[in-house]
Coordinates of C-alpha atoms and ligand atoms in Angstrom, one line a residue:
Chain A
M1 CA 0.0 0.0 0.0
L2 CA 1.7 3.1 -1.3
V3 CA 1.2 6.2 0.9
L4 CA 2.1 9.8 0.4
G5 CA 2.7 11.7 3.7
I6 CA 2.6 15.5 4.0
E7 CA 3.7 17.1 7.3
T8 CA 4.1 20.9 7.3
S9 CA 2.8 21.9 10.7
T10 CA 6.1 23.1 12.1
P11 CA 9.0 25.1 10.4
A12 CA 10.1 21.7 9.0
A13 CA 8.1 20.8 5.9
S14 CA 8.5 17.2 4.9
V15 CA 7.0 14.8 2.4
T16 CA 7.5 11.0 2.2
I17 CA 6.4 8.2 -0.1
G18 CA 6.4 4.8 1.6
S19 CA 4.6 1.5 2.1
E20 CA 4.6 -1.3 4.6
Q21 CA 7.8 -2.5 3.0
G22 CA 9.6 0.7 3.8
I23 CA 10.3 4.3 3.0
I24 CA 10.8 4.9 -0.7
A25 CA 11.6 8.6 -0.8
S26 CA 11.7 11.4 1.7
S27 CA 12.4 15.1 1.6
L28 CA 12.6 17.7 4.4
V29 CA 13.4 21.4 4.6
T30 CA 13.4 23.6 7.7
R31 CA 13.9 27.0 6.1
G32 CA 13.0 28.7 2.9
A33 CA 10.0 30.3 1.2
G34 CA 7.4 28.1 3.0
P35 CA 5.5 24.8 2.7
G36 CA 3.3 26.1 -0.2
D37 CA 6.4 26.4 -2.4
F38 CA 8.0 23.1 -1.2
I39 CA 5.4 20.4 -1.2
L40 CA 4.5 19.8 -4.9
P41 CA 8.0 20.3 -6.4
A42 CA 9.3 17.9 -3.7
V43 CA 6.6 15.3 -4.4
E44 CA 7.1 15.6 -8.1
F45 CA 10.9 15.2 -7.7
M46 CA 10.5 12.1 -5.4
M47 CA 8.1 10.5 -7.9
E48 CA 10.5 11.2 -10.8
Q49 CA 13.4 9.7 -8.9
S50 CA 11.6 6.6 -7.7
G51 CA 9.7 6.0 -11.0
L52 CA 6.3 6.4 -9.4
S53 CA 3.3 8.5 -10.3
Y54 CA 0.2 9.7 -8.5
R55 CA -1.8 6.8 -9.8
N56 CA 0.4 4.4 -7.8
L57 CA -0.8 6.0 -4.5
S58 CA -3.3 4.2 -2.3
A59 CA -3.7 6.8 0.3
I60 CA -2.7 10.3 1.6
A61 CA -1.6 10.9 5.2
V62 CA -1.3 14.4 6.6
G63 CA 0.1 16.0 9.8
L64 CA -2.6 18.0 11.6
G65 CA -0.5 19.9 14.1
P66 CA -0.8 21.5 16.5
G67 CA 1.6 24.0 15.0
L68 CA 1.8 27.0 12.8
F69 CA -1.5 28.0 11.3
T70 CA -0.5 28.7 7.7
G71 CA 1.7 25.6 7.5
M72 CA -1.1 23.4 8.8
R73 CA -3.6 24.9 6.3
V74 CA -1.3 24.5 3.3
G75 CA -0.5 20.9 4.2
V76 CA -4.1 19.9 5.0
A77 CA -5.6 21.7 1.9
T78 CA -3.0 20.1 -0.4
A79 CA -3.5 16.6 1.1
K80 CA -7.3 16.8 1.0
T81 CA -7.4 18.0 -2.6
M82 CA -5.0 15.3 -3.7
A83 CA -7.1 12.6 -1.9
Q84 CA -10.2 14.1 -3.6
A85 CA -8.6 14.1 -7.1
L86 CA -7.2 10.6 -6.7
S87 CA -10.3 9.2 -4.9
V88 CA -8.1 7.7 -2.3
P89 CA -8.6 7.6 1.5
I90 CA -7.0 10.2 3.8
V91 CA -5.7 9.8 7.3
G92 CA -4.6 12.6 9.7
A93 CA -2.2 12.4 12.6
S94 CA -1.1 14.9 15.3
S95 CA 2.4 16.2 14.8
L96 CA 3.0 15.6 18.6
D97 CA 2.1 12.0 18.1
L98 CA 4.6 11.7 15.2
L99 CA 7.5 13.1 17.2
A100 CA 6.7 11.0 20.3
F101 CA 6.6 7.9 18.1
D102 CA 10.1 8.7 16.7
V103 CA 11.7 8.6 20.2
R104 CA 9.5 5.8 21.7
Y105 CA 12.5 3.7 22.8
S106 CA 12.6 5.1 26.3
D107 CA 11.1 4.1 29.7
K108 CA 10.7 7.7 30.6
L109 CA 7.6 9.8 30.0
I110 CA 8.0 11.2 26.5
C111 CA 7.1 14.8 26.0
P112 CA 7.3 16.4 22.5
V113 CA 7.4 20.2 22.7
F114 CA 6.8 22.6 19.8
D115 CA 7.4 26.3 19.7
A116 CA 3.9 27.8 19.6
K117 CA 5.2 31.4 19.2
R118 CA 3.9 34.2 21.6
S119 CA 6.1 32.6 24.4
E120 CA 4.1 29.4 24.5
V121 CA 4.6 25.8 23.6
F122 CA 2.4 22.9 22.4
F123 CA 3.0 19.7 24.3
A124 CA 1.5 16.3 25.4
F125 CA 2.8 13.4 27.5
Y126 CA 3.3 9.9 26.0
R127 CA 4.4 6.5 27.3
Q128 CA 6.0 3.6 25.4
V129 CA 3.9 0.5 25.0
P130 CA 4.8 -2.6 23.0
G131 CA 4.9 -1.6 19.3
G132 CA 4.2 2.1 19.8
I133 CA 3.1 4.8 22.2
T134 CA 0.0 5.9 24.1
R135 CA -0.8 9.5 24.8
E136 CA -1.5 10.1 28.5
T137 CA -2.6 13.8 28.3
S138 CA -4.6 15.9 25.9
F139 CA -2.7 18.3 23.6
T140 CA -1.9 21.5 25.5
V141 CA -0.8 25.0 24.7
G142 CA 0.8 27.0 27.5
S143 CA 3.8 28.8 28.8
P144 CA 7.1 26.9 29.4
D145 CA 6.5 27.5 33.1
R146 CA 3.3 25.6 32.9
L147 CA 5.1 22.7 31.3
V148 CA 7.7 22.8 34.1
A149 CA 4.9 22.7 36.7
E150 CA 3.3 19.7 35.0
I151 CA 6.6 17.9 34.8
Q152 CA 7.3 18.5 38.5
G153 CA 3.8 17.6 39.5
S154 CA 4.0 14.2 37.8
G155 CA 7.2 13.2 39.7
E156 CA 8.4 11.1 36.8
D157 CA 11.5 11.0 34.6
F158 CA 11.1 12.8 31.3
L159 CA 12.5 12.8 27.8
L160 CA 11.8 16.2 26.2
V161 CA 12.1 16.5 22.4
G162 CA 11.2 19.1 19.8
N163 CA 12.1 22.6 18.8
G164 CA 10.2 24.0 21.8
A165 CA 12.2 21.9 24.2
L166 CA 15.4 23.2 22.7
L167 CA 14.2 26.8 22.5
Y168 CA 13.2 26.8 26.2
K169 CA 16.0 24.5 27.4
D170 CA 17.2 27.0 30.0
A171 CA 13.8 27.1 31.8
L172 CA 13.1 23.4 31.4
E173 CA 16.6 22.3 32.5
K174 CA 16.0 23.5 36.0
V175 CA 13.8 20.5 36.6
D176 CA 15.5 17.4 37.9
K177 CA 15.0 14.2 36.0
V178 CA 14.7 15.6 32.5
E179 CA 16.7 14.5 29.5
F180 CA 16.7 16.4 26.1
G181 CA 16.4 14.7 22.8
S182 CA 18.9 15.5 20.0
M183 CA 18.3 18.2 17.5
A184 CA 17.8 15.5 14.9
Y185 CA 14.4 15.1 16.5
A186 CA 13.5 18.8 16.6
F187 CA 10.6 18.4 14.3
P188 CA 7.9 15.8 13.3
R189 CA 8.6 14.0 10.0
A190 CA 6.4 12.7 7.2
A191 CA 8.3 9.4 7.4
S192 CA 6.8 8.6 10.8
L193 CA 3.4 9.9 9.5
V194 CA 3.4 7.2 6.8
E195 CA 4.4 4.6 9.3
L196 CA 1.6 5.6 11.7
A197 CA -0.9 5.8 9.0
L198 CA -0.4 2.3 7.6
P199 CA -2.0 0.3 10.4
R200 CA -5.1 2.6 10.3
L201 CA -5.3 2.3 6.5
F202 CA -5.1 -1.5 6.7
M203 CA -8.0 -1.4 9.2
E204 CA -9.9 1.0 6.9
D205 CA -10.0 3.5 9.8
Y206 CA -10.1 6.5 7.5
D207 CA -10.8 10.2 8.2
R208 CA -13.6 11.8 6.4
L209 CA -12.3 14.0 3.6
F210 CA -14.6 16.9 4.2
D211 CA -14.3 16.9 8.0
I212 CA -10.6 16.6 8.5
E213 CA -9.1 19.8 10.0
P214 CA -5.9 21.0 11.6
Y215 CA -5.7 21.1 15.5
Y216 CA -5.7 24.8 15.8
M217 CA -5.8 24.8 19.7
R218 CA -6.2 28.5 19.7
R219 CA -9.1 30.7 18.5
S220 CA -8.5 33.8 16.4
D221 CA -7.7 37.0 18.2
A222 CA -10.9 38.6 17.1
E223 CA -12.9 35.7 18.6
I224 CA -11.0 36.0 21.9
N225 CA -11.4 39.8 22.1
W226 CA -15.1 39.5 21.2
D227 CA -15.6 37.1 24.1
R228 CA -13.7 39.4 26.5
G229 CA -15.9 42.2 25.4
M230 CA -19.0 40.2 26.1
Q231 CA -17.7 39.2 29.5
R232 CA -17.0 42.9 30.3
K233 CA -20.5 43.8 29.2
K234 CA -22.0 41.1 31.5
A235 CA -19.8 42.1 34.4
Chain B
M1 CA 2.7 55.6 -15.7
N2 CA 4.2 55.7 -19.3
G3 CA 7.2 53.6 -18.1
D4 CA 4.8 51.0 -16.7
V5 CA 2.8 50.8 -19.9
A6 CA 6.0 50.3 -21.9
A7 CA 7.0 47.5 -19.5
S8 CA 3.6 45.8 -19.8
L9 CA 3.8 46.1 -23.6
L10 CA 7.1 44.4 -23.6
S11 CA 5.9 41.5 -21.5
E12 CA 2.8 41.3 -23.6
F13 CA 5.0 40.9 -26.7
D14 CA 7.0 38.2 -25.1
L15 CA 3.9 36.3 -24.2
E16 CA 2.4 36.6 -27.7
T17 CA 5.5 34.9 -29.2
E18 CA 5.1 32.1 -26.7
T19 CA 1.7 31.3 -28.1
E20 CA 3.1 30.0 -31.3
T21 CA 5.5 27.6 -29.8
L22 CA 3.1 26.0 -27.4
P23 CA 1.0 23.1 -28.7
Q24 CA -2.8 23.2 -28.0
P25 CA -4.0 20.0 -26.3
A26 CA -5.4 17.5 -28.7
G27 CA -9.1 17.3 -29.1
S28 CA -10.0 20.4 -27.2
S29 CA -10.9 23.4 -29.3
Q30 CA -11.2 26.7 -27.6
D31 CA -15.0 26.3 -27.3
E32 CA -14.7 23.0 -25.6
L33 CA -11.9 24.0 -23.3
L34 CA -12.8 23.1 -19.7
V35 CA -11.3 25.3 -17.0
L36 CA -11.8 24.8 -13.2
G37 CA -11.6 28.1 -11.4
I38 CA -10.8 28.5 -7.7
E39 CA -11.2 31.7 -5.7
T40 CA -10.4 32.2 -2.0
S41 CA -9.1 35.7 -1.8
C42 CA -11.5 37.0 1.0
D43 CA -14.4 35.3 2.8
E44 CA -15.9 33.4 -0.1
T45 CA -14.8 29.9 -1.1
C46 CA -15.6 29.5 -4.8
A47 CA -15.2 26.8 -7.4
S48 CA -16.5 27.1 -10.9
I49 CA -16.3 25.1 -14.1
L50 CA -16.3 27.0 -17.4
R51 CA -16.7 25.5 -20.9
G52 CA -15.3 27.7 -23.6
K53 CA -15.1 31.4 -22.7
D54 CA -18.6 31.9 -21.4
N55 CA -20.5 28.7 -20.8
V56 CA -20.7 28.5 -16.9
L57 CA -21.4 24.9 -16.1
A58 CA -21.1 25.5 -12.3
N59 CA -20.6 28.5 -10.1
V60 CA -20.4 27.5 -6.5
I61 CA -20.0 30.1 -3.8
S62 CA -19.7 29.2 -0.1
S63 CA -19.5 32.2 2.0
S64 CA -18.3 32.5 5.6
A65 CA -19.9 36.0 5.9
D66 CA -22.2 34.8 8.6
L67 CA -19.2 34.0 10.8
H68 CA -17.9 37.6 10.4
R69 CA -21.1 39.5 10.8
R70 CA -20.8 40.1 14.6
Y71 CA -17.2 41.5 14.1
G72 CA -18.5 44.0 11.5
G73 CA -15.9 42.9 9.0
V74 CA -14.0 39.9 7.7
V75 CA -11.7 38.3 10.3
P76 CA -8.8 36.9 8.4
E77 CA -8.2 33.9 10.7
V78 CA -11.8 32.9 10.7
A79 CA -12.0 33.2 6.9
S80 CA -8.9 31.1 6.5
R81 CA -10.2 28.3 8.6
A82 CA -13.5 28.3 6.8
H83 CA -11.7 28.0 3.4
V84 CA -10.0 24.8 4.6
Q85 CA -13.4 23.3 5.4
A86 CA -15.3 24.6 2.4
M87 CA -12.8 24.2 -0.5
N88 CA -13.2 20.5 -1.2
P89 CA -17.0 20.4 -0.9
A90 CA -17.2 23.4 -3.2
I91 CA -15.1 21.6 -5.8
A92 CA -17.2 18.4 -5.4
E93 CA -20.4 20.4 -5.8
A94 CA -19.1 22.2 -9.0
L95 CA -18.3 18.8 -10.5
R96 CA -21.7 17.4 -9.6
L97 CA -23.5 20.4 -11.1
A98 CA -21.4 20.2 -14.3
D99 CA -21.7 16.4 -14.4
L100 CA -18.0 16.1 -14.9
T101 CA -14.9 14.7 -13.1
L102 CA -11.7 16.4 -12.3
W103 CA -10.0 14.3 -15.0
D104 CA -12.1 16.1 -17.6
M105 CA -10.5 19.5 -16.8
N106 CA -8.0 21.0 -19.3
A107 CA -6.6 23.6 -16.9
I108 CA -6.9 25.0 -13.3
A109 CA -7.2 28.7 -12.8
V110 CA -6.7 30.1 -9.3
T111 CA -6.7 33.6 -7.8
V112 CA -3.1 34.3 -6.4
G113 CA -3.8 37.9 -5.3
P114 CA -4.5 40.5 -4.2
G115 CA -6.3 39.4 -1.1
L116 CA -5.9 38.0 2.4
V117 CA -2.7 35.9 2.5
G118 CA -4.2 33.2 4.8
S119 CA -7.2 32.8 2.6
L120 CA -5.3 32.9 -0.7
V121 CA -2.9 30.1 0.3
V122 CA -5.7 27.6 0.8
G123 CA -7.1 28.0 -2.8
V124 CA -3.6 28.2 -4.2
A125 CA -2.6 24.9 -2.4
A126 CA -5.7 23.2 -3.7
A127 CA -5.1 24.4 -7.2
K128 CA -1.5 23.4 -7.2
A129 CA -2.4 19.9 -5.9
L130 CA -5.0 19.5 -8.7
A131 CA -2.7 20.7 -11.5
S132 CA 0.1 18.4 -10.3
V133 CA -2.1 15.3 -9.9
L134 CA -4.1 15.9 -13.1
E135 CA -1.1 17.0 -15.1
V136 CA -2.8 20.0 -16.5
P137 CA -1.6 23.6 -16.8
L138 CA -2.0 25.9 -13.8
L139 CA -3.1 29.5 -14.5
P140 CA -2.4 32.1 -11.8
I141 CA -5.0 34.8 -11.9
N142 CA -5.1 38.4 -10.6
H143 CA -8.3 38.9 -8.7
L144 CA -8.8 42.4 -10.1
E145 CA -8.3 41.2 -13.6
A146 CA -10.8 38.4 -13.0
H147 CA -13.4 41.1 -11.9
I148 CA -13.0 42.7 -15.4
Y149 CA -13.3 39.3 -17.1
A150 CA -16.7 38.8 -15.4
N151 CA -18.0 41.0 -18.2
F152 CA -16.9 38.4 -20.8
L153 CA -19.2 35.8 -19.3
E154 CA -22.4 37.5 -20.3
H155 CA -21.6 40.0 -23.0
P156 CA -20.4 38.5 -26.3
D157 CA -19.7 42.0 -27.6
F158 CA -17.5 43.1 -24.6
A159 CA -14.0 43.6 -25.8
P160 CA -11.0 45.9 -25.1
P161 CA -10.2 48.7 -25.3
A162 CA -12.5 49.6 -22.4
V163 CA -12.6 51.8 -19.3
G164 CA -14.2 50.8 -16.1
L165 CA -14.6 50.6 -12.4
I166 CA -13.6 47.8 -10.1
V167 CA -15.5 48.6 -6.9
S168 CA -15.9 46.2 -4.0
G169 CA -15.4 45.9 -0.2
G170 CA -11.6 45.7 -0.8
H171 CA -11.0 47.7 -4.0
S172 CA -11.9 50.9 -5.8
L173 CA -10.0 51.3 -9.1
L174 CA -10.6 53.1 -12.3
V175 CA -8.9 50.9 -15.0
H176 CA -8.1 51.2 -18.7
M177 CA -8.1 47.8 -20.3
Q178 CA -6.1 48.3 -23.5
A179 CA -5.9 44.6 -24.6
H180 CA -6.1 41.2 -22.9
G181 CA -3.5 41.3 -20.2
L182 CA -2.7 44.9 -20.7
Y183 CA -4.0 47.4 -18.2
D184 CA -3.4 50.9 -17.0
V185 CA -4.7 51.8 -13.5
L186 CA -6.0 55.4 -14.0
G187 CA -7.0 56.0 -10.4
E188 CA -7.4 54.3 -7.0
T189 CA -8.9 55.1 -3.7
L190 CA -6.6 57.1 -1.5
D191 CA -8.2 55.7 1.7
D192 CA -11.2 53.3 2.0
A193 CA -12.5 51.1 -0.8
A194 CA -16.1 52.0 -1.9
G195 CA -17.5 48.9 -0.2
E196 CA -15.6 49.7 3.0
A197 CA -17.2 53.2 3.0
F198 CA -20.6 51.7 2.7
D199 CA -19.8 49.2 5.6
K200 CA -18.6 52.0 7.9
V201 CA -21.5 54.4 7.2
A202 CA -23.9 51.5 7.7
R203 CA -22.3 50.9 11.1
Y204 CA -22.8 54.6 12.1
L205 CA -26.4 54.2 11.1
G206 CA -26.9 50.9 12.9
L207 CA -27.7 49.1 9.6
G208 CA -25.5 46.1 10.2
Y209 CA -22.9 44.3 8.0
P210 CA -22.4 44.1 5.1
G211 CA -23.4 47.7 4.6
G212 CA -23.7 48.0 0.8
P213 CA -27.1 46.2 0.2
A214 CA -28.5 47.7 3.4
I215 CA -27.8 51.3 2.3
D216 CA -28.9 50.6 -1.2
Q217 CA -32.2 49.2 0.1
M218 CA -32.8 52.1 2.6
A219 CA -31.9 54.7 0.0
L220 CA -34.7 53.6 -2.3
G221 CA -37.2 55.4 0.0
G222 CA -35.0 58.5 0.5
N223 CA -34.3 61.8 -1.2
K224 CA -30.8 61.8 -2.7
R225 CA -30.7 65.6 -2.6
A226 CA -31.8 66.0 1.0
I227 CA -28.3 66.4 2.4
N228 CA -25.4 67.9 0.3
F229 CA -22.5 65.7 1.3
P230 CA -19.1 66.6 -0.2
R231 CA -17.9 65.1 -3.5
A232 CA -14.3 64.2 -2.7
V233 CA -11.3 65.2 -4.8
M234 CA -13.5 65.9 -7.9
H235 CA -10.7 68.1 -9.2
R236 CA -7.7 65.8 -8.6
G237 CA -7.1 63.3 -11.4
Y238 CA -8.8 59.9 -11.3
D239 CA -8.1 59.0 -7.7
F240 CA -10.9 58.5 -5.2
S241 CA -11.2 59.4 -1.5
F242 CA -14.1 58.5 0.8
S243 CA -12.7 59.5 4.3
G244 CA -14.0 63.1 4.0
L245 CA -17.4 61.8 3.1
K246 CA -17.4 59.4 6.0
T247 CA -16.5 62.2 8.4
A248 CA -19.2 64.4 6.9
V249 CA -21.8 61.8 7.6
Q250 CA -20.6 61.5 11.2
D251 CA -20.7 65.3 11.6
Y252 CA -24.2 65.5 10.2
L253 CA -25.5 62.8 12.5
R254 CA -23.8 64.5 15.5
K255 CA -25.3 67.9 14.6
Q256 CA -28.7 66.5 14.2
E257 CA -28.5 64.9 17.6
E258 CA -27.2 68.1 19.2
Q259 CA -30.0 70.1 17.8
G260 CA -32.5 67.4 18.8
K261 CA -33.6 66.9 15.2
E262 CA -34.8 63.6 13.9
V263 CA -32.5 61.8 11.4
K264 CA -34.3 60.4 8.4
L265 CA -32.2 57.3 7.7
E266 CA -33.6 57.0 4.2
D267 CA -32.4 60.5 3.3
V268 CA -28.9 60.0 4.8
C269 CA -28.5 56.7 2.9
A270 CA -29.7 58.2 -0.4
S271 CA -27.6 61.3 -0.1
F272 CA -24.5 59.4 1.0
Q273 CA -24.9 56.9 -1.8
E274 CA -25.4 59.7 -4.3
A275 CA -22.1 61.3 -3.2
V276 CA -20.2 58.0 -3.6
V277 CA -21.8 57.1 -7.0
D278 CA -21.6 60.6 -8.4
V279 CA -17.8 60.9 -8.2
Q280 CA -17.3 57.4 -9.5
V281 CA -19.6 57.8 -12.5
H282 CA -18.2 61.2 -13.5
K283 CA -14.6 60.1 -13.3
T284 CA -15.3 57.0 -15.4
I285 CA -17.1 59.0 -18.1
K286 CA -14.3 61.6 -18.2
A287 CA -11.7 58.9 -18.5
A288 CA -13.6 57.2 -21.4
Q289 CA -13.8 60.5 -23.2
E290 CA -10.2 61.5 -22.6
L291 CA -8.9 58.1 -23.8
M292 CA -11.4 58.0 -26.6
V293 CA -12.7 54.6 -25.5
S294 CA -16.3 53.7 -26.3
T295 CA -16.8 50.7 -24.0
V296 CA -17.4 51.2 -20.3
F297 CA -17.7 48.5 -17.6
V298 CA -18.5 48.3 -13.9
S299 CA -17.3 45.2 -11.9
G300 CA -17.0 44.0 -8.3
G301 CA -19.4 43.7 -5.4
V302 CA -20.4 47.4 -5.4
A303 CA -21.3 47.1 -9.1
S304 CA -24.6 45.6 -7.9
N305 CA -25.5 48.9 -6.3
S306 CA -28.7 50.0 -8.0
R307 CA -28.0 53.8 -8.0
L308 CA -24.5 53.2 -9.5
R309 CA -26.1 51.2 -12.3
E310 CA -28.8 53.8 -12.9
L311 CA -26.6 56.8 -13.0
M312 CA -23.8 55.1 -15.0
S313 CA -26.4 53.9 -17.5
A314 CA -27.9 57.3 -17.9
M315 CA -24.5 59.0 -18.3
C316 CA -23.3 56.4 -20.8
A317 CA -26.4 56.8 -22.9
E318 CA -26.0 60.5 -22.8
N319 CA -22.4 60.2 -24.0
D320 CA -22.8 57.5 -26.6
L321 CA -20.8 54.9 -24.6
R322 CA -21.6 51.2 -24.4
L323 CA -22.0 50.0 -20.8
H324 CA -21.4 46.5 -19.5
Y325 CA -21.8 45.1 -16.1
P326 CA -22.1 41.6 -14.8
S327 CA -25.2 40.2 -13.2
P328 CA -25.1 40.2 -9.4
E329 CA -23.8 36.6 -9.1
Y330 CA -20.7 37.5 -11.1
C331 CA -20.2 40.9 -9.4
T332 CA -19.4 39.6 -6.0
D333 CA -16.4 37.3 -5.7
N334 CA -16.9 34.1 -7.7
A335 CA -14.7 31.6 -9.5
A336 CA -16.5 31.8 -12.9
M337 CA -14.7 35.1 -13.5
V338 CA -11.4 33.5 -12.5
A339 CA -12.0 30.6 -14.9
C340 CA -12.9 33.0 -17.6
C341 CA -9.7 35.0 -17.1
G342 CA -7.9 31.7 -17.1
H343 CA -9.5 30.7 -20.4
F344 CA -8.2 33.8 -22.2
R345 CA -4.8 33.2 -20.6
Y346 CA -4.8 29.7 -21.8
I347 CA -5.5 30.5 -25.4
R348 CA -2.8 33.1 -25.3
G349 CA -0.4 30.4 -24.3
I350 CA 0.4 31.6 -20.8
R351 CA 1.1 28.8 -18.4
A352 CA 2.6 28.4 -14.9
D353 CA 4.0 25.4 -13.0
S354 CA 3.8 24.2 -9.4
S355 CA 6.1 27.0 -8.2
I356 CA 3.4 29.7 -8.1
S357 CA 2.5 31.2 -4.7
A358 CA -0.1 33.5 -3.2
E359 CA 0.7 37.1 -3.8
P360 CA -1.4 39.2 -1.3
N361 CA -0.2 42.5 -2.7
L362 CA -0.4 41.7 -6.4
H363 CA -1.0 44.8 -8.6
L364 CA -3.0 45.0 -11.8
A365 CA -0.5 47.0 -13.7
Ligands
LIG401 ZN1 -13.4 40.9 -5.4

């Protein structure tokens, strides 16, 4: 089953073609003009190099964030439209899940952390289980201090990975019992997206094309301000 | 401005030579050419299928206007999220209406700008994905140019050279279309777009959002000569300005309140609308005369305004000018006009590849 994975929810834009037999082609860029300029030339290049065409694809997998709004939208809009044109199923996965899956060979609690801008981070806690990981918390957006408090509160040993963990290393380092992942695991990758999508595809556990959406985790400023205004009026 | 025209002429020349070297696709004559248009520059998610230059097989418009109403204007982040949800159902609906599949399409035309960047990228991403998967040409379209092309959808005799207005919530331009792909912007608004001025004045009057249709409706029962609002920069070239007029409406309302006089909303609307329309019509007629162009057009959301149509029709008749304007469904943002502009691009041999991107500040000329 040939799957195209598209993951552009962080500053790393990546695309991968792979199947249950392995990764066929992969491309990742962490700086440049943006995911909108990267995805299609990269996909076309990979197909050319591997002698494949769109008609060989059985499914599309897409990273849903949480992450950067524009990156998520470009990735999701591209993936949905490809799935629509090819009439193939689509499967979405959280970018936090992808990164935790990449570093699952640890007995510690695994916490992928992405820079969410505005001095905040996206994070969630995961634990290794045979063959994969389970998520133990919901996706959270909050200050690095909040993450520190949650780590201390749990009393467990932690493995922190992701660009957010590296960015706020100074603050997070103060906690005992934390270890930092390498910069090779700063971002989620489409290769793990393909790997995580395959079992779901075999079980025909697809997402609905018209319903699949990025994990925004934040409302627009206008909506937030509006609600504040309403609360003020009520007060 | 002359330098710009020379530059456009040059690029036009280059493009014309391209036409001869590019093969036309087998079995698709110009009349049978199928173009899928995509438009997401503001708060409307649009998909349209056009056969030939003017046979609109589907024109789907999915608006998120309801989500913006309480904020009194389009909220970019809200619009962007709505596009991600609405884009693929809109494409599916267009295909259903046209009774075609994506694989029947000969080209994909998409608005790349000007517009809200977060909105544009959604349509551009979808269009690029389609062009890449279907292996058909991608046609990047200027939204303002598409508004002019709305006139080709319904008027077989519409042809350049022409002079006209592009007036909407986001734009107010007076344009000289010299040939396909060759434009001269004669004048622009120095502050608000015409539609924006309508929205703001509607807000002062408590008429809600969007303001254009509300004011148009209210003005029907009013006297357009009741209040003499200023006609802005009538003497200065072809540019527009609406901020002075907006302030004049506010001043008028305040004075009436101070003097304890009742405000007749119908009269305020009719008089304000007349001031907006009067300036636009006179500048358009003057430009047509000065450039010795006999075809005039009005495009964009505000082109649906009944008084603008009435006065422009009267003035064009008086001056022996042919007037064209699209029906309301092609005045507001839509993808049929994008597909139409794409059609003319395609037959002129202009193509793009998957390296196009959204250009929020794209200019017409
Ligand atoms: Zn428009």
